[in-house]
């Protein structure tokens, strides 16, 4: 019986991971579809407001209405980050609204550097406000990889000063 439950836990963990990876890929594909349809090659953030009116009965059984306001956010940054904030609109409707000028666009003005030192590679983003962040991978001889995300401050400045860096975007 213990073996059965252990196997069940493992299967549920694998299924949950597969679902999460699948959803991640779905959102990445959706973001790329939207950007490719309206602004190929662009990096930034689209925000579309979606307001709906809902009718309902209150506790006195009277009909009431209320407005529900959601913001759809579709983000594709030079760092590789992709975000799709689901707001109840389909991909085609978001594309239609963007093309009609009903959404705002904020361009990603960051500069991306690829830096290398030994077996370590970092992707550094310098932002318009002067801040910077980095994500680094170190590959070891045994084939393993150590990833460090969201380095900031002096660590990033040292990478830019002392490592070999090239501009990516």
PDB file of C-alpha atoms in Angstrom:
ATOM      1  CA  UNK A   1       0.000   0.000   0.000  1.00  0.00           C
ATOM      2  CA  UNK A   2       2.868   2.389   0.819  1.00  0.00           C
ATOM      3  CA  UNK A   3       4.419   1.683  -2.590  1.00  0.00           C
ATOM      4  CA  UNK A   4       1.108   2.508  -4.265  1.00  0.00           C
ATOM      5  CA  UNK A   5       0.847   5.898  -2.516  1.00  0.00           C
ATOM      6  CA  UNK A   6       4.498   6.677  -3.230  1.00  0.00           C
ATOM      7  CA  UNK A   7       3.935   5.893  -6.912  1.00  0.00           C
ATOM      8  CA  UNK A   8       0.754   7.986  -6.905  1.00  0.00           C
ATOM      9  CA  UNK A   9       2.606  10.969  -5.417  1.00  0.00           C
ATOM     10  CA  UNK A  10       5.353  10.666  -8.042  1.00  0.00           C
ATOM     11  CA  UNK A  11       2.821  10.436 -10.879  1.00  0.00           C
ATOM     12  CA  UNK A  12       0.936  13.483  -9.602  1.00  0.00           C
ATOM     13  CA  UNK A  13       4.184  15.458  -9.326  1.00  0.00           C
ATOM     14  CA  UNK A  14       5.168  14.538 -12.894  1.00  0.00           C
ATOM     15  CA  UNK A  15       1.685  15.386 -14.193  1.00  0.00           C
ATOM     16  CA  UNK A  16       1.721  18.731 -12.369  1.00  0.00           C
ATOM     17  CA  UNK A  17       5.139  19.580 -13.777  1.00  0.00           C
ATOM     18  CA  UNK A  18       4.074  18.614 -17.309  1.00  0.00           C
ATOM     19  CA  UNK A  19       0.948  20.761 -16.994  1.00  0.00           C
ATOM     20  CA  UNK A  20       2.965  23.742 -15.721  1.00  0.00           C
ATOM     21  CA  UNK A  21       5.510  23.401 -18.533  1.00  0.00           C
ATOM     22  CA  UNK A  22       2.690  23.062 -21.062  1.00  0.00           C
ATOM     23  CA  UNK A  23       0.954  26.189 -19.775  1.00  0.00           C
ATOM     24  CA  UNK A  24       4.260  28.049 -19.799  1.00  0.00           C
ATOM     25  CA  UNK A  25       4.769  27.107 -23.440  1.00  0.00           C
ATOM     26  CA  UNK A  26       1.163  28.080 -24.232  1.00  0.00           C
ATOM     27  CA  UNK A  27       1.614  31.569 -22.782  1.00  0.00           C
ATOM     28  CA  UNK A  28       4.993  31.996 -24.495  1.00  0.00           C
ATOM     29  CA  UNK A  29       3.397  31.039 -27.826  1.00  0.00           C
ATOM     30  CA  UNK A  30       0.453  33.394 -27.217  1.00  0.00           C
ATOM     31  CA  UNK A  31       2.768  36.328 -26.442  1.00  0.00           C
ATOM     32  CA  UNK A  32       4.767  35.681 -29.614  1.00  0.00           C
ATOM     33  CA  UNK A  33       1.581  35.327 -31.699  1.00  0.00           C
ATOM     34  CA  UNK A  34       0.283  38.688 -30.479  1.00  0.00           C
ATOM     35  CA  UNK A  35       3.570  40.554 -30.972  1.00  0.00           C
ATOM     36  CA  UNK A  36       4.195  38.956 -34.385  1.00  0.00           C
ATOM     37  CA  UNK A  37       0.693  39.959 -35.527  1.00  0.00           C
ATOM     38  CA  UNK A  38       0.877  43.607 -34.445  1.00  0.00           C
ATOM     39  CA  UNK A  39       4.528  44.605 -34.079  1.00  0.00           C
ATOM     40  CA  UNK A  40       7.031  41.948 -35.250  1.00  0.00           C
ATOM     41  CA  UNK A  41      10.460  42.247 -33.672  1.00  0.00           C
ATOM     42  CA  UNK A  42       9.247  44.652 -30.966  1.00  0.00           C
ATOM     43  CA  UNK A  43       9.954  44.345 -27.265  1.00  0.00           C
ATOM     44  CA  UNK A  44       7.821  45.965 -24.609  1.00  0.00           C
ATOM     45  CA  UNK A  45       4.449  45.793 -22.900  1.00  0.00           C
ATOM     46  CA  UNK A  46       0.896  46.117 -24.236  1.00  0.00           C
ATOM     47  CA  UNK A  47      -1.867  46.927 -21.764  1.00  0.00           C
ATOM     48  CA  UNK A  48      -5.507  46.681 -22.813  1.00  0.00           C
ATOM     49  CA  UNK A  49      -8.346  47.577 -20.454  1.00  0.00           C
ATOM     50  CA  UNK A  50     -11.274  45.170 -20.541  1.00  0.00           C
ATOM     51  CA  UNK A  51     -14.396  46.528 -18.837  1.00  0.00           C
ATOM     52  CA  UNK A  52     -17.542  44.423 -18.577  1.00  0.00           C
ATOM     53  CA  UNK A  53     -20.878  44.951 -16.866  1.00  0.00           C
ATOM     54  CA  UNK A  54     -22.315  42.197 -14.728  1.00  0.00           C
ATOM     55  CA  UNK A  55     -25.962  41.949 -13.667  1.00  0.00           C
ATOM     56  CA  UNK A  56     -26.800  40.090 -10.472  1.00  0.00           C
ATOM     57  CA  UNK A  57     -29.405  39.778  -7.733  1.00  0.00           C
ATOM     58  CA  UNK A  58     -28.476  41.243  -4.377  1.00  0.00           C
ATOM     59  CA  UNK A  59     -29.445  39.914  -0.940  1.00  0.00           C
ATOM     60  CA  UNK A  60     -32.877  41.618  -1.245  1.00  0.00           C
ATOM     61  CA  UNK A  61     -33.442  39.874  -4.587  1.00  0.00           C
ATOM     62  CA  UNK A  62     -33.132  43.194  -6.472  1.00  0.00           C
ATOM     63  CA  UNK A  63     -31.332  43.311  -9.789  1.00  0.00           C
ATOM     64  CA  UNK A  64     -28.068  45.234  -9.647  1.00  0.00           C
ATOM     65  CA  UNK A  65     -25.234  45.913 -12.060  1.00  0.00           C
ATOM     66  CA  UNK A  66     -21.564  46.448 -11.486  1.00  0.00           C
ATOM     67  CA  UNK A  67     -18.620  47.178 -13.722  1.00  0.00           C
ATOM     68  CA  UNK A  68     -15.670  44.840 -13.686  1.00  0.00           C
ATOM     69  CA  UNK A  69     -12.399  46.242 -14.965  1.00  0.00           C
ATOM     70  CA  UNK A  70      -9.521  43.953 -15.919  1.00  0.00           C
ATOM     71  CA  UNK A  71      -6.276  44.846 -17.619  1.00  0.00           C
ATOM     72  CA  UNK A  72      -4.830  42.481 -20.190  1.00  0.00           C
ATOM     73  CA  UNK A  73      -1.059  42.609 -20.140  1.00  0.00           C
ATOM     74  CA  UNK A  74       1.112  41.117 -22.860  1.00  0.00           C
ATOM     75  CA  UNK A  75       4.837  41.528 -22.237  1.00  0.00           C
ATOM     76  CA  UNK A  76       7.873  40.500 -24.293  1.00  0.00           C
ATOM     77  CA  UNK A  77      11.164  41.833 -22.956  1.00  0.00           C
ATOM     78  CA  UNK A  78      14.666  41.710 -24.405  1.00  0.00           C
ATOM     79  CA  UNK A  79      15.733  39.610 -21.421  1.00  0.00           C
ATOM     80  CA  UNK A  80      13.518  36.801 -22.730  1.00  0.00           C
ATOM     81  CA  UNK A  81      10.779  37.342 -20.159  1.00  0.00           C
ATOM     82  CA  UNK A  82       7.294  36.781 -21.552  1.00  0.00           C
ATOM     83  CA  UNK A  83       4.115  37.470 -19.594  1.00  0.00           C
ATOM     84  CA  UNK A  84       0.514  36.940 -20.631  1.00  0.00           C
ATOM     85  CA  UNK A  85      -1.935  38.302 -18.067  1.00  0.00           C
ATOM     86  CA  UNK A  86      -5.193  36.561 -18.916  1.00  0.00           C
ATOM     87  CA  UNK A  87      -8.136  38.964 -18.605  1.00  0.00           C
ATOM     88  CA  UNK A  88     -10.981  37.165 -20.310  1.00  0.00           C
ATOM     89  CA  UNK A  89     -10.219  38.287 -23.870  1.00  0.00           C
ATOM     90  CA  UNK A  90      -9.076  35.875 -26.525  1.00  0.00           C
ATOM     91  CA  UNK A  91      -5.889  36.295 -28.527  1.00  0.00           C
ATOM     92  CA  UNK A  92      -7.770  37.513 -31.627  1.00  0.00           C
ATOM     93  CA  UNK A  93      -9.653  40.161 -29.621  1.00  0.00           C
ATOM     94  CA  UNK A  94      -6.446  41.446 -28.016  1.00  0.00           C
ATOM     95  CA  UNK A  95      -4.824  41.702 -31.458  1.00  0.00           C
ATOM     96  CA  UNK A  96      -7.901  43.538 -32.803  1.00  0.00           C
ATOM     97  CA  UNK A  97      -7.831  46.030 -29.914  1.00  0.00           C
ATOM     98  CA  UNK A  98      -4.099  46.676 -30.289  1.00  0.00           C
ATOM     99  CA  UNK A  99      -4.493  47.278 -34.032  1.00  0.00           C
ATOM    100  CA  UNK A 100      -7.430  49.624 -33.326  1.00  0.00           C
ATOM    101  CA  UNK A 101      -5.262  51.697 -30.967  1.00  0.00           C
ATOM    102  CA  UNK A 102      -7.269  50.782 -27.863  1.00  0.00           C
ATOM    103  CA  UNK A 103      -4.217  49.541 -25.957  1.00  0.00           C
ATOM    104  CA  UNK A 104      -1.127  51.300 -24.676  1.00  0.00           C
ATOM    105  CA  UNK A 105       2.399  50.215 -25.576  1.00  0.00           C
ATOM    106  CA  UNK A 106       5.514  50.828 -23.523  1.00  0.00           C
ATOM    107  CA  UNK A 107       8.740  50.046 -25.366  1.00  0.00           C
ATOM    108  CA  UNK A 108      11.471  48.020 -23.668  1.00  0.00           C
ATOM    109  CA  UNK A 109      14.406  50.449 -23.752  1.00  0.00           C
ATOM    110  CA  UNK A 110      16.848  48.216 -21.898  1.00  0.00           C
ATOM    111  CA  UNK A 111      20.225  47.288 -23.362  1.00  0.00           C
ATOM    112  CA  UNK A 112      21.170  43.631 -23.106  1.00  0.00           C
ATOM    113  CA  UNK A 113      24.744  42.410 -22.762  1.00  0.00           C
ATOM    114  CA  UNK A 114      26.043  38.870 -22.960  1.00  0.00           C
ATOM    115  CA  UNK A 115      29.090  38.552 -20.694  1.00  0.00           C
ATOM    116  CA  UNK A 116      31.482  35.639 -20.265  1.00  0.00           C
ATOM    117  CA  UNK A 117      34.245  34.776 -17.835  1.00  0.00           C
ATOM    118  CA  UNK A 118      35.633  31.253 -17.763  1.00  0.00           C
ATOM    119  CA  UNK A 119      32.755  28.792 -17.734  1.00  0.00           C
ATOM    120  CA  UNK A 120      30.214  31.415 -16.634  1.00  0.00           C
ATOM    121  CA  UNK A 121      27.849  33.300 -18.942  1.00  0.00           C
ATOM    122  CA  UNK A 122      25.641  36.177 -17.765  1.00  0.00           C
ATOM    123  CA  UNK A 123      22.834  38.063 -19.470  1.00  0.00           C
ATOM    124  CA  UNK A 124      22.892  41.614 -18.149  1.00  0.00           C
ATOM    125  CA  UNK A 125      20.058  44.102 -18.671  1.00  0.00           C
ATOM    126  CA  UNK A 126      20.760  47.820 -18.205  1.00  0.00           C
ATOM    127  CA  UNK A 127      17.557  49.828 -17.841  1.00  0.00           C
ATOM    128  CA  UNK A 128      16.781  53.443 -18.745  1.00  0.00           C
ATOM    129  CA  UNK A 129      16.677  54.452 -15.060  1.00  0.00           C
ATOM    130  CA  UNK A 130      20.334  53.400 -14.625  1.00  0.00           C
ATOM    131  CA  UNK A 131      19.682  50.150 -12.767  1.00  0.00           C
ATOM    132  CA  UNK A 132      20.831  46.766 -14.017  1.00  0.00           C
ATOM    133  CA  UNK A 133      20.169  43.095 -13.342  1.00  0.00           C
ATOM    134  CA  UNK A 134      21.790  39.849 -14.430  1.00  0.00           C
ATOM    135  CA  UNK A 135      21.077  36.151 -14.690  1.00  0.00           C
ATOM    136  CA  UNK A 136      24.090  33.859 -14.851  1.00  0.00           C
ATOM    137  CA  UNK A 137      24.796  30.218 -15.690  1.00  0.00           C
ATOM    138  CA  UNK A 138      28.004  28.441 -14.703  1.00  0.00           C
ATOM    139  CA  UNK A 139      28.736  25.165 -16.494  1.00  0.00           C
ATOM    140  CA  UNK A 140      30.960  22.683 -14.691  1.00  0.00           C
ATOM    141  CA  UNK A 141      33.159  19.979 -16.211  1.00  0.00           C
ATOM    142  CA  UNK A 142      30.804  17.257 -14.987  1.00  0.00           C
ATOM    143  CA  UNK A 143      28.034  18.780 -17.148  1.00  0.00           C
ATOM    144  CA  UNK A 144      26.045  20.311 -14.307  1.00  0.00           C
ATOM    145  CA  UNK A 145      24.847  23.910 -14.504  1.00  0.00           C
ATOM    146  CA  UNK A 146      24.351  26.370 -11.652  1.00  0.00           C
ATOM    147  CA  UNK A 147      21.954  29.254 -12.336  1.00  0.00           C
ATOM    148  CA  UNK A 148      21.890  32.518 -10.396  1.00  0.00           C
ATOM    149  CA  UNK A 149      18.892  34.750 -11.098  1.00  0.00           C
ATOM    150  CA  UNK A 150      18.309  38.431 -10.379  1.00  0.00           C
ATOM    151  CA  UNK A 151      21.797  39.642  -9.525  1.00  0.00           C
ATOM    152  CA  UNK A 152      21.678  43.388  -8.905  1.00  0.00           C
ATOM    153  CA  UNK A 153      23.753  46.320  -7.700  1.00  0.00           C
ATOM    154  CA  UNK A 154      27.525  46.053  -7.335  1.00  0.00           C
ATOM    155  CA  UNK A 155      27.586  42.410  -8.505  1.00  0.00           C
ATOM    156  CA  UNK A 156      26.249  43.473 -11.905  1.00  0.00           C
ATOM    157  CA  UNK A 157      28.563  46.486 -12.154  1.00  0.00           C
ATOM    158  CA  UNK A 158      31.548  44.205 -11.504  1.00  0.00           C
ATOM    159  CA  UNK A 159      30.419  41.843 -14.255  1.00  0.00           C
ATOM    160  CA  UNK A 160      30.189  44.729 -16.719  1.00  0.00           C
ATOM    161  CA  UNK A 161      33.621  46.091 -15.679  1.00  0.00           C
ATOM    162  CA  UNK A 162      35.673  42.904 -15.490  1.00  0.00           C
ATOM    163  CA  UNK A 163      34.054  40.319 -17.778  1.00  0.00           C
ATOM    164  CA  UNK A 164      34.174  40.104 -21.573  1.00  0.00           C
ATOM    165  CA  UNK A 165      30.814  41.532 -22.730  1.00  0.00           C
ATOM    166  CA  UNK A 166      29.097  42.057 -26.078  1.00  0.00           C
ATOM    167  CA  UNK A 167      25.898  43.978 -26.783  1.00  0.00           C
ATOM    168  CA  UNK A 168      23.033  41.698 -27.752  1.00  0.00           C
ATOM    169  CA  UNK A 169      20.314  44.311 -28.429  1.00  0.00           C
TER     170      UNK A 169
END
